[in-house]
């Protein structure tokens, strides 16, 4: 269903002139798909618990204001990790009570603003707790406050995205000598510290390891509440990290599987004594984004066919620099936006940037691409086209949401306008041309 919607959308971008020789790369978001993922998430947890759950979308996965607004209407909150992300959330109209601030390097000014706004804050470490001590003493706040712990359960298959290793930079490392005792004491000394936060992983981390990390945080919360003689910790923030299948259109693993696994691993998590916060990012958006790019030229080099397109490192940075960890599918369409069929040949799909490694796919079997064809790169709704990398001063592409009516008619809504050359010049010191020769 998602794939047939995508085929209709590709055709319509060509028909309606969104993708053209003049505008050779665009990004699409499947509005119905995003809504469906939000519903899948809320219903997966509702099926295993009556507890209050705030599903806070990790803004970094898709920092676009209309996306945050759509998710807010679907009942989700946001997790922010910088002043910029907080500004986006506020621009989207997300209420403070639905906003959670995490990040490893919050400045005193950021903390002060968060407490003034009343948004939830998870301290990353003991030095940050000391800053919170001073702020809490100086003015009353509505902000729920928590501490992030690292259960040190181990890594998944992608080191850069494994947040709960023995030496991860995030949270208080629980298994380090004396750390657990220090954390318990930190809570007992601060009656206002009412949340426990952990985020075990991300792409490449197996579900069982994620559940183990959550189970460790839950066990620690139980220990602290027991020592406090009351339900001091009333909220567990279990992070995000559900991995995404980049190999096909199948959405696997599912939120329902993960929620059931959590219920089996730590049944007490869901028995109603704790409120819950989740922070999923990639799994909510990845499947619903597609980059479309025109094939500008085709050639052969060393006998291998190469299609030179307008989508490369500027939109698929991780894939270009770490293709082994981040393979993406490439789908072939003709110049009218109809799926290309025909006998596959092994070819490279290159981007527009001026370095040899700017390849979306190497040695990939695809129907032979021709000049003017369209390539689609699915599964790019999270951490791809919204995370522009300004190599070669390539512009940020326009992002358009689409909906498909029952008769197949496709309607687009602009989510982000394409960046203009004037904007590139202005952001590149265009207003200070004389600065170094004055
Ligand atoms: C990045 C991040 C998330 C979201 O991770 P996904 O893998 O995109 O689901 C959630 N919480 C924290 C603290 C993060 O840093």
PDB file of C-alpha atoms in Angstrom, residues 36-198:
ATOM      1  CA  UNK A  36      -0.271   5.327  10.506  1.00  0.00           C
ATOM      2  CA  UNK A  37       3.060   4.962  12.326  1.00  0.00           C
ATOM      3  CA  UNK A  38       1.922   7.352  15.062  1.00  0.00           C
ATOM      4  CA  UNK A  39      -1.233   5.289  15.520  1.00  0.00           C
ATOM      5  CA  UNK A  40       0.740   2.026  15.510  1.00  0.00           C
ATOM      6  CA  UNK A  41       2.943   3.408  18.289  1.00  0.00           C
ATOM      7  CA  UNK A  42       0.146   4.669  20.534  1.00  0.00           C
ATOM      8  CA  UNK A  43      -1.937   1.534  20.080  1.00  0.00           C
ATOM      9  CA  UNK A  44       1.020  -0.799  20.713  1.00  0.00           C
ATOM     10  CA  UNK A  45       1.534   0.681  24.180  1.00  0.00           C
ATOM     11  CA  UNK A  46      -2.206   1.052  24.876  1.00  0.00           C
ATOM     12  CA  UNK A  47      -2.463  -2.712  24.244  1.00  0.00           C
ATOM     13  CA  UNK A  48      -0.038  -3.533  27.068  1.00  0.00           C
ATOM     14  CA  UNK A  49      -0.698  -0.816  29.668  1.00  0.00           C
ATOM     15  CA  UNK A  50      -3.281   1.591  31.050  1.00  0.00           C
ATOM     16  CA  UNK A  51      -0.457   3.808  32.330  1.00  0.00           C
ATOM     17  CA  UNK A  52      -0.178   7.377  31.036  1.00  0.00           C
ATOM     18  CA  UNK A  53       2.345   7.368  28.162  1.00  0.00           C
ATOM     19  CA  UNK A  54       3.819  10.443  26.446  1.00  0.00           C
ATOM     20  CA  UNK A  55       5.285   9.410  23.110  1.00  0.00           C
ATOM     21  CA  UNK A  56       7.844  12.168  22.543  1.00  0.00           C
ATOM     22  CA  UNK A  57       9.081  12.162  18.944  1.00  0.00           C
ATOM     23  CA  UNK A  58      12.874  12.649  18.803  1.00  0.00           C
ATOM     24  CA  UNK A  59      12.967  15.885  16.792  1.00  0.00           C
ATOM     25  CA  UNK A  60      16.480  15.230  15.506  1.00  0.00           C
ATOM     26  CA  UNK A  61      15.113  12.433  13.295  1.00  0.00           C
ATOM     27  CA  UNK A  62      13.069  14.899  11.223  1.00  0.00           C
ATOM     28  CA  UNK A  63      13.439  18.526  12.310  1.00  0.00           C
ATOM     29  CA  UNK A  64      10.643  20.019  10.212  1.00  0.00           C
ATOM     30  CA  UNK A  65       7.978  22.169  11.879  1.00  0.00           C
ATOM     31  CA  UNK A  66       4.972  20.831   9.878  1.00  0.00           C
ATOM     32  CA  UNK A  67       6.005  17.257  10.737  1.00  0.00           C
ATOM     33  CA  UNK A  68       6.075  18.109  14.454  1.00  0.00           C
ATOM     34  CA  UNK A  69       2.659  19.710  14.083  1.00  0.00           C
ATOM     35  CA  UNK A  70       1.246  16.618  12.342  1.00  0.00           C
ATOM     36  CA  UNK A  71       2.602  14.343  15.068  1.00  0.00           C
ATOM     37  CA  UNK A  72       1.217  16.661  17.748  1.00  0.00           C
ATOM     38  CA  UNK A  73      -2.233  16.361  16.154  1.00  0.00           C
ATOM     39  CA  UNK A  74      -1.759  12.593  16.220  1.00  0.00           C
ATOM     40  CA  UNK A  75      -1.287  12.820  20.000  1.00  0.00           C
ATOM     41  CA  UNK A  76       2.512  12.751  20.236  1.00  0.00           C
ATOM     42  CA  UNK A  77       4.914  15.052  22.075  1.00  0.00           C
ATOM     43  CA  UNK A  78       8.529  15.885  21.264  1.00  0.00           C
ATOM     44  CA  UNK A  79      11.998  15.153  22.582  1.00  0.00           C
ATOM     45  CA  UNK A  80      14.410  18.032  21.913  1.00  0.00           C
ATOM     46  CA  UNK A  81      18.161  18.172  22.378  1.00  0.00           C
ATOM     47  CA  UNK A  82      19.235  21.714  21.476  1.00  0.00           C
ATOM     48  CA  UNK A  83      17.963  25.297  21.513  1.00  0.00           C
ATOM     49  CA  UNK A  84      17.228  24.934  17.789  1.00  0.00           C
ATOM     50  CA  UNK A  85      15.091  21.841  18.246  1.00  0.00           C
ATOM     51  CA  UNK A  86      13.245  23.493  21.123  1.00  0.00           C
ATOM     52  CA  UNK A  87      12.582  26.528  18.912  1.00  0.00           C
ATOM     53  CA  UNK A  88      11.157  24.220  16.205  1.00  0.00           C
ATOM     54  CA  UNK A  89       8.904  22.530  18.753  1.00  0.00           C
ATOM     55  CA  UNK A  90       7.637  25.873  19.987  1.00  0.00           C
ATOM     56  CA  UNK A  91       7.059  27.055  16.422  1.00  0.00           C
ATOM     57  CA  UNK A  92       4.976  23.914  15.891  1.00  0.00           C
ATOM     58  CA  UNK A  93       2.864  24.809  18.929  1.00  0.00           C
ATOM     59  CA  UNK A  94       3.906  21.853  21.074  1.00  0.00           C
ATOM     60  CA  UNK A  95       2.878  22.571  24.683  1.00  0.00           C
ATOM     61  CA  UNK A  96       5.587  22.497  27.388  1.00  0.00           C
ATOM     62  CA  UNK A  97       3.902  19.516  29.052  1.00  0.00           C
ATOM     63  CA  UNK A  98       4.485  17.480  25.882  1.00  0.00           C
ATOM     64  CA  UNK A  99       8.148  18.468  25.540  1.00  0.00           C
ATOM     65  CA  UNK A 100      11.181  16.686  26.970  1.00  0.00           C
ATOM     66  CA  UNK A 101      14.712  18.151  26.872  1.00  0.00           C
ATOM     67  CA  UNK A 102      17.646  15.729  26.751  1.00  0.00           C
ATOM     68  CA  UNK A 103      21.146  16.470  25.556  1.00  0.00           C
ATOM     69  CA  UNK A 104      24.609  15.910  26.886  1.00  0.00           C
ATOM     70  CA  UNK A 105      25.799  19.538  26.834  1.00  0.00           C
ATOM     71  CA  UNK A 106      23.049  21.842  28.076  1.00  0.00           C
ATOM     72  CA  UNK A 107      24.294  25.307  29.036  1.00  0.00           C
ATOM     73  CA  UNK A 108      23.104  27.098  32.185  1.00  0.00           C
ATOM     74  CA  UNK A 109      20.983  29.395  29.991  1.00  0.00           C
ATOM     75  CA  UNK A 110      19.284  26.434  28.303  1.00  0.00           C
ATOM     76  CA  UNK A 111      18.486  24.852  31.646  1.00  0.00           C
ATOM     77  CA  UNK A 112      17.120  28.132  32.989  1.00  0.00           C
ATOM     78  CA  UNK A 113      14.884  28.564  29.933  1.00  0.00           C
ATOM     79  CA  UNK A 114      13.617  24.971  30.145  1.00  0.00           C
ATOM     80  CA  UNK A 115      12.717  25.358  33.821  1.00  0.00           C
ATOM     81  CA  UNK A 116      11.042  28.687  33.168  1.00  0.00           C
ATOM     82  CA  UNK A 117       8.961  27.100  30.405  1.00  0.00           C
ATOM     83  CA  UNK A 118       8.113  24.063  32.530  1.00  0.00           C
ATOM     84  CA  UNK A 119       9.360  21.485  30.040  1.00  0.00           C
ATOM     85  CA  UNK A 120      10.681  18.170  31.340  1.00  0.00           C
ATOM     86  CA  UNK A 121      14.467  17.969  31.641  1.00  0.00           C
ATOM     87  CA  UNK A 122      16.624  14.872  31.942  1.00  0.00           C
ATOM     88  CA  UNK A 123      20.021  15.704  33.398  1.00  0.00           C
ATOM     89  CA  UNK A 124      22.832  13.814  31.720  1.00  0.00           C
ATOM     90  CA  UNK A 125      25.258  13.704  34.612  1.00  0.00           C
ATOM     91  CA  UNK A 126      26.003  14.700  38.189  1.00  0.00           C
ATOM     92  CA  UNK A 127      27.500  18.100  37.286  1.00  0.00           C
ATOM     93  CA  UNK A 128      24.262  18.936  35.524  1.00  0.00           C
ATOM     94  CA  UNK A 129      22.324  17.861  38.618  1.00  0.00           C
ATOM     95  CA  UNK A 130      24.370  20.381  40.609  1.00  0.00           C
ATOM     96  CA  UNK A 131      23.281  23.106  38.181  1.00  0.00           C
ATOM     97  CA  UNK A 132      19.676  22.002  38.612  1.00  0.00           C
ATOM     98  CA  UNK A 133      20.099  22.210  42.404  1.00  0.00           C
ATOM     99  CA  UNK A 134      20.889  25.911  42.111  1.00  0.00           C
ATOM    100  CA  UNK A 135      18.052  26.605  39.665  1.00  0.00           C
ATOM    101  CA  UNK A 136      15.447  24.687  41.667  1.00  0.00           C
ATOM    102  CA  UNK A 137      16.492  26.599  44.803  1.00  0.00           C
ATOM    103  CA  UNK A 138      16.284  29.974  43.062  1.00  0.00           C
ATOM    104  CA  UNK A 139      12.792  29.802  41.525  1.00  0.00           C
ATOM    105  CA  UNK A 140       9.819  27.442  41.553  1.00  0.00           C
ATOM    106  CA  UNK A 141       9.426  25.331  38.395  1.00  0.00           C
ATOM    107  CA  UNK A 142       6.759  23.119  36.878  1.00  0.00           C
ATOM    108  CA  UNK A 143       9.406  21.097  35.033  1.00  0.00           C
ATOM    109  CA  UNK A 144       9.517  17.392  35.842  1.00  0.00           C
ATOM    110  CA  UNK A 145      13.200  16.565  36.348  1.00  0.00           C
ATOM    111  CA  UNK A 146      15.033  13.322  35.773  1.00  0.00           C
ATOM    112  CA  UNK A 147      18.448  11.745  35.430  1.00  0.00           C
ATOM    113  CA  UNK A 148      19.772   9.751  32.512  1.00  0.00           C
ATOM    114  CA  UNK A 149      21.516   6.511  33.311  1.00  0.00           C
ATOM    115  CA  UNK A 150      23.593   4.293  31.060  1.00  0.00           C
ATOM    116  CA  UNK A 151      22.911   0.654  31.908  1.00  0.00           C
ATOM    117  CA  UNK A 152      26.055  -0.336  29.951  1.00  0.00           C
ATOM    118  CA  UNK A 153      24.342  -3.365  28.434  1.00  0.00           C
ATOM    119  CA  UNK A 154      26.505  -3.286  25.321  1.00  0.00           C
ATOM    120  CA  UNK A 155      26.608  -2.300  21.667  1.00  0.00           C
ATOM    121  CA  UNK A 156      24.654  -3.140  18.556  1.00  0.00           C
ATOM    122  CA  UNK A 157      26.084  -3.503  15.063  1.00  0.00           C
ATOM    123  CA  UNK A 158      26.734   0.242  14.518  1.00  0.00           C
ATOM    124  CA  UNK A 159      29.159   1.608  17.098  1.00  0.00           C
ATOM    125  CA  UNK A 160      28.368   5.279  16.464  1.00  0.00           C
ATOM    126  CA  UNK A 161      24.715   4.654  17.334  1.00  0.00           C
ATOM    127  CA  UNK A 162      25.122   2.424  20.359  1.00  0.00           C
ATOM    128  CA  UNK A 163      24.378   4.580  23.387  1.00  0.00           C
ATOM    129  CA  UNK A 164      24.663   2.040  26.195  1.00  0.00           C
ATOM    130  CA  UNK A 165      28.162   0.654  25.828  1.00  0.00           C
ATOM    131  CA  UNK A 166      30.649   0.499  28.701  1.00  0.00           C
ATOM    132  CA  UNK A 167      32.206   3.799  27.616  1.00  0.00           C
ATOM    133  CA  UNK A 168      29.261   5.652  26.021  1.00  0.00           C
ATOM    134  CA  UNK A 169      29.283   9.414  26.512  1.00  0.00           C
ATOM    135  CA  UNK A 170      25.641   9.505  27.643  1.00  0.00           C
ATOM    136  CA  UNK A 171      24.191   9.431  31.141  1.00  0.00           C
ATOM    137  CA  UNK A 172      25.659   8.165  34.393  1.00  0.00           C
ATOM    138  CA  UNK A 173      27.483   4.884  33.741  1.00  0.00           C
ATOM    139  CA  UNK A 174      25.721   2.607  36.228  1.00  0.00           C
ATOM    140  CA  UNK A 175      28.216  -0.249  36.313  1.00  0.00           C
ATOM    141  CA  UNK A 176      31.223   1.934  37.029  1.00  0.00           C
ATOM    142  CA  UNK A 177      32.641   1.514  40.502  1.00  0.00           C
ATOM    143  CA  UNK A 178      30.413   3.198  43.095  1.00  0.00           C
ATOM    144  CA  UNK A 179      28.141   4.787  40.481  1.00  0.00           C
ATOM    145  CA  UNK A 180      24.953   2.963  41.362  1.00  0.00           C
ATOM    146  CA  UNK A 181      25.252   3.976  45.024  1.00  0.00           C
ATOM    147  CA  UNK A 182      25.943   7.568  44.022  1.00  0.00           C
ATOM    148  CA  UNK A 183      22.839   7.641  41.825  1.00  0.00           C
ATOM    149  CA  UNK A 184      20.627   6.234  44.568  1.00  0.00           C
ATOM    150  CA  UNK A 185      22.008   8.842  46.967  1.00  0.00           C
ATOM    151  CA  UNK A 186      21.528  11.632  44.405  1.00  0.00           C
ATOM    152  CA  UNK A 187      17.824  10.779  44.224  1.00  0.00           C
ATOM    153  CA  UNK A 188      17.382  10.462  47.972  1.00  0.00           C
ATOM    154  CA  UNK A 189      18.931  13.901  48.468  1.00  0.00           C
ATOM    155  CA  UNK A 190      16.647  15.498  45.866  1.00  0.00           C
ATOM    156  CA  UNK A 191      12.950  14.924  46.475  1.00  0.00           C
ATOM    157  CA  UNK A 192      12.199  16.852  43.253  1.00  0.00           C
ATOM    158  CA  UNK A 193      14.117  14.362  41.107  1.00  0.00           C
ATOM    159  CA  UNK A 194      11.226  12.191  39.911  1.00  0.00           C
ATOM    160  CA  UNK A 195      12.226  10.686  36.572  1.00  0.00           C
ATOM    161  CA  UNK A 196      14.624   8.016  35.394  1.00  0.00           C
ATOM    162  CA  UNK A 197      15.780   8.196  31.767  1.00  0.00           C
ATOM    163  CA  UNK A 198      17.596   5.726  29.555  1.00  0.00           C
TER     164      UNK A 198
END
